[in-house]
Coordinates of C-alpha atoms in Angstrom, one line a residue:
X21 CA 0.0 0.0 0.0
X22 CA 1.2 3.5 -0.9
X23 CA 1.8 5.7 2.1
X24 CA -0.6 8.5 2.6
X25 CA -3.2 7.2 0.2
X26 CA -6.3 5.1 0.5
X27 CA -5.4 3.0 -2.6
X28 CA -5.4 -0.8 -1.9
X29 CA -4.4 -3.0 -4.9
X30 CA -6.3 -6.0 -3.5
X31 CA -9.5 -4.2 -4.3
X32 CA -8.8 -4.4 -8.0
X33 CA -10.7 -7.4 -9.2
X34 CA -13.7 -8.2 -11.5
X35 CA -16.4 -7.8 -9.0
X36 CA -16.3 -4.0 -9.2
X37 CA -19.8 -2.6 -9.7
X38 CA -19.2 -1.5 -13.3
X39 CA -18.0 -5.0 -14.3
X40 CA -20.8 -6.6 -12.4
X41 CA -23.4 -4.6 -14.3
X42 CA -21.8 -5.6 -17.6
X43 CA -21.8 -9.3 -16.6
X44 CA -25.4 -9.1 -15.5
X45 CA -26.4 -7.5 -18.8
X46 CA -24.5 -10.2 -20.8
X47 CA -26.1 -13.0 -18.7
X48 CA -29.6 -11.6 -19.3
X49 CA -28.9 -11.2 -23.0
X50 CA -27.7 -14.8 -23.2
X51 CA -30.7 -16.2 -21.3
X52 CA -33.1 -14.1 -23.5
X53 CA -31.4 -15.4 -26.6
X54 CA -31.9 -19.0 -25.6
X55 CA -35.4 -18.7 -24.2
X56 CA -37.1 -16.5 -26.7
X57 CA -38.8 -18.4 -29.5
X58 CA -36.9 -18.3 -32.8
X59 CA -37.4 -19.8 -36.1
X60 CA -34.7 -22.1 -37.1
X61 CA -34.0 -23.0 -40.7
X62 CA -32.6 -26.4 -41.2
X63 CA -32.4 -28.6 -44.2
X64 CA -34.6 -31.7 -44.3
X65 CA -31.8 -33.6 -46.1
X66 CA -29.7 -33.6 -42.9
X67 CA -32.4 -35.6 -41.1
X68 CA -33.3 -38.3 -43.6
X69 CA -31.5 -41.3 -45.0
X70 CA -29.3 -40.7 -48.0
X71 CA -30.1 -42.2 -51.4
X72 CA -27.2 -44.7 -51.3
X73 CA -28.2 -45.9 -47.9
X74 CA -31.8 -46.4 -49.0
X75 CA -30.6 -48.6 -51.9
X76 CA -28.1 -50.5 -49.8
X77 CA -30.7 -51.2 -47.0
X78 CA -33.2 -52.3 -49.6
X79 CA -30.8 -54.7 -51.2
X80 CA -29.7 -56.0 -47.8
X81 CA -33.2 -56.6 -46.6
X82 CA -34.1 -58.2 -49.9
X83 CA -31.3 -60.7 -49.7
X84 CA -32.0 -61.5 -46.0
X85 CA -35.7 -62.1 -46.9
X86 CA -34.9 -64.2 -49.9
X87 CA -32.6 -66.5 -48.0
X88 CA -34.8 -66.7 -44.9
X89 CA -38.0 -67.4 -46.8
X90 CA -36.2 -70.0 -49.0
X91 CA -35.3 -71.7 -45.7
X92 CA -38.8 -71.5 -44.2
X93 CA -42.0 -70.2 -45.7
X94 CA -43.3 -69.3 -42.2
X95 CA -41.0 -66.3 -42.3
X96 CA -43.5 -64.7 -44.7
X97 CA -45.3 -63.8 -41.5
X98 CA -42.4 -61.5 -40.7
X99 CA -41.6 -60.4 -44.3
X100 CA -45.0 -59.3 -45.5
X101 CA -45.6 -56.8 -42.6
X102 CA -42.0 -55.5 -43.1
X103 CA -42.6 -54.8 -46.8
X104 CA -46.0 -53.2 -46.0
X105 CA -44.3 -51.1 -43.4
X106 CA -41.6 -49.9 -45.8
X107 CA -44.2 -48.9 -48.4
X108 CA -46.3 -47.1 -45.8
X109 CA -43.2 -45.4 -44.4
X110 CA -42.3 -44.1 -47.9
X111 CA -45.8 -42.9 -48.6
X112 CA -46.2 -41.3 -45.2
X113 CA -42.9 -39.5 -45.4
X114 CA -43.6 -38.0 -48.8
X115 CA -47.2 -37.0 -47.9
X116 CA -46.5 -35.0 -44.8
X117 CA -47.4 -31.4 -45.4
X118 CA -44.1 -29.8 -44.7
X119 CA -41.6 -32.6 -45.0
X120 CA -42.7 -34.1 -48.3
X121 CA -42.4 -30.9 -50.4
X122 CA -39.2 -30.0 -48.7
X123 CA -37.7 -33.4 -49.6
X124 CA -38.8 -33.1 -53.2
X125 CA -37.5 -29.5 -53.4
X126 CA -34.1 -30.4 -51.9
X127 CA -33.5 -33.9 -53.2
X128 CA -35.7 -34.1 -56.3
X129 CA -37.4 -37.1 -57.9
X130 CA -34.4 -39.4 -57.6
X131 CA -35.0 -39.5 -53.8
X132 CA -38.6 -40.5 -54.4
X133 CA -37.5 -43.3 -56.6
X134 CA -34.9 -44.4 -54.1
X135 CA -37.4 -44.3 -51.3
X136 CA -40.0 -46.4 -53.1
X137 CA -37.2 -48.4 -54.8
X138 CA -36.0 -49.6 -51.4
X139 CA -39.4 -50.9 -50.6
X140 CA -39.8 -52.5 -54.0
X141 CA -36.4 -54.3 -53.7
X142 CA -37.5 -55.7 -50.3
X143 CA -40.7 -56.9 -51.9
X144 CA -38.7 -58.5 -54.7
X145 CA -36.7 -60.3 -52.1
X146 CA -39.9 -61.6 -50.6
X147 CA -41.1 -62.9 -54.0
X148 CA -37.7 -64.4 -54.8
X149 CA -37.6 -66.2 -51.5
X150 CA -41.0 -67.7 -52.1
X151 CA -40.0 -68.8 -55.6
X152 CA -36.8 -70.4 -54.3
X153 CA -38.8 -72.1 -51.5
X154 CA -41.3 -73.5 -54.1
X155 CA -38.4 -74.9 -56.2
X156 CA -36.9 -76.4 -53.1
X157 CA -40.2 -78.2 -52.2
X158 CA -40.6 -79.3 -55.8
X159 CA -37.1 -80.8 -55.9
X160 CA -37.8 -82.5 -52.5
X161 CA -41.0 -84.1 -53.8
X162 CA -39.3 -85.4 -57.0
X163 CA -36.5 -87.0 -55.0
X164 CA -38.8 -88.6 -52.3
X165 CA -40.7 -91.0 -54.6
X166 CA -37.4 -92.2 -56.2
X167 CA -36.1 -93.2 -52.7
X168 CA -39.4 -95.0 -51.9
X169 CA -39.3 -97.1 -55.1
X170 CA -35.8 -98.5 -54.5

């Protein structure tokens, strides 16, 4: 401390009244910025599956359904609702009042083809699995009488 003066260096810190007022104003501004309703603009394309992922998932589900239904026709009970759900999901996504037009505006018709194409691929996998199962049963029936005759 300096002799003969009332100056104390320990009193210099950020809690002086002028700094406190500035901090309070900044805090109030930050809270108001967060709490006040704002319109946020975001692209729909950031929130939906990409076109390649739609095609890959459709092909993957198609192959899984084809192999599993070839193994057992009872798995149609799981495959049919899955295909129906995929078609409904594609239709519902594109027919929502705000999301559908935004998707078509941002992605265009190729996204619509990819969305429905994924469901069609899955349906083709279901049909292929049933066809392969039918061939398997036909071959098993043709081999069975030959074994009984010998």
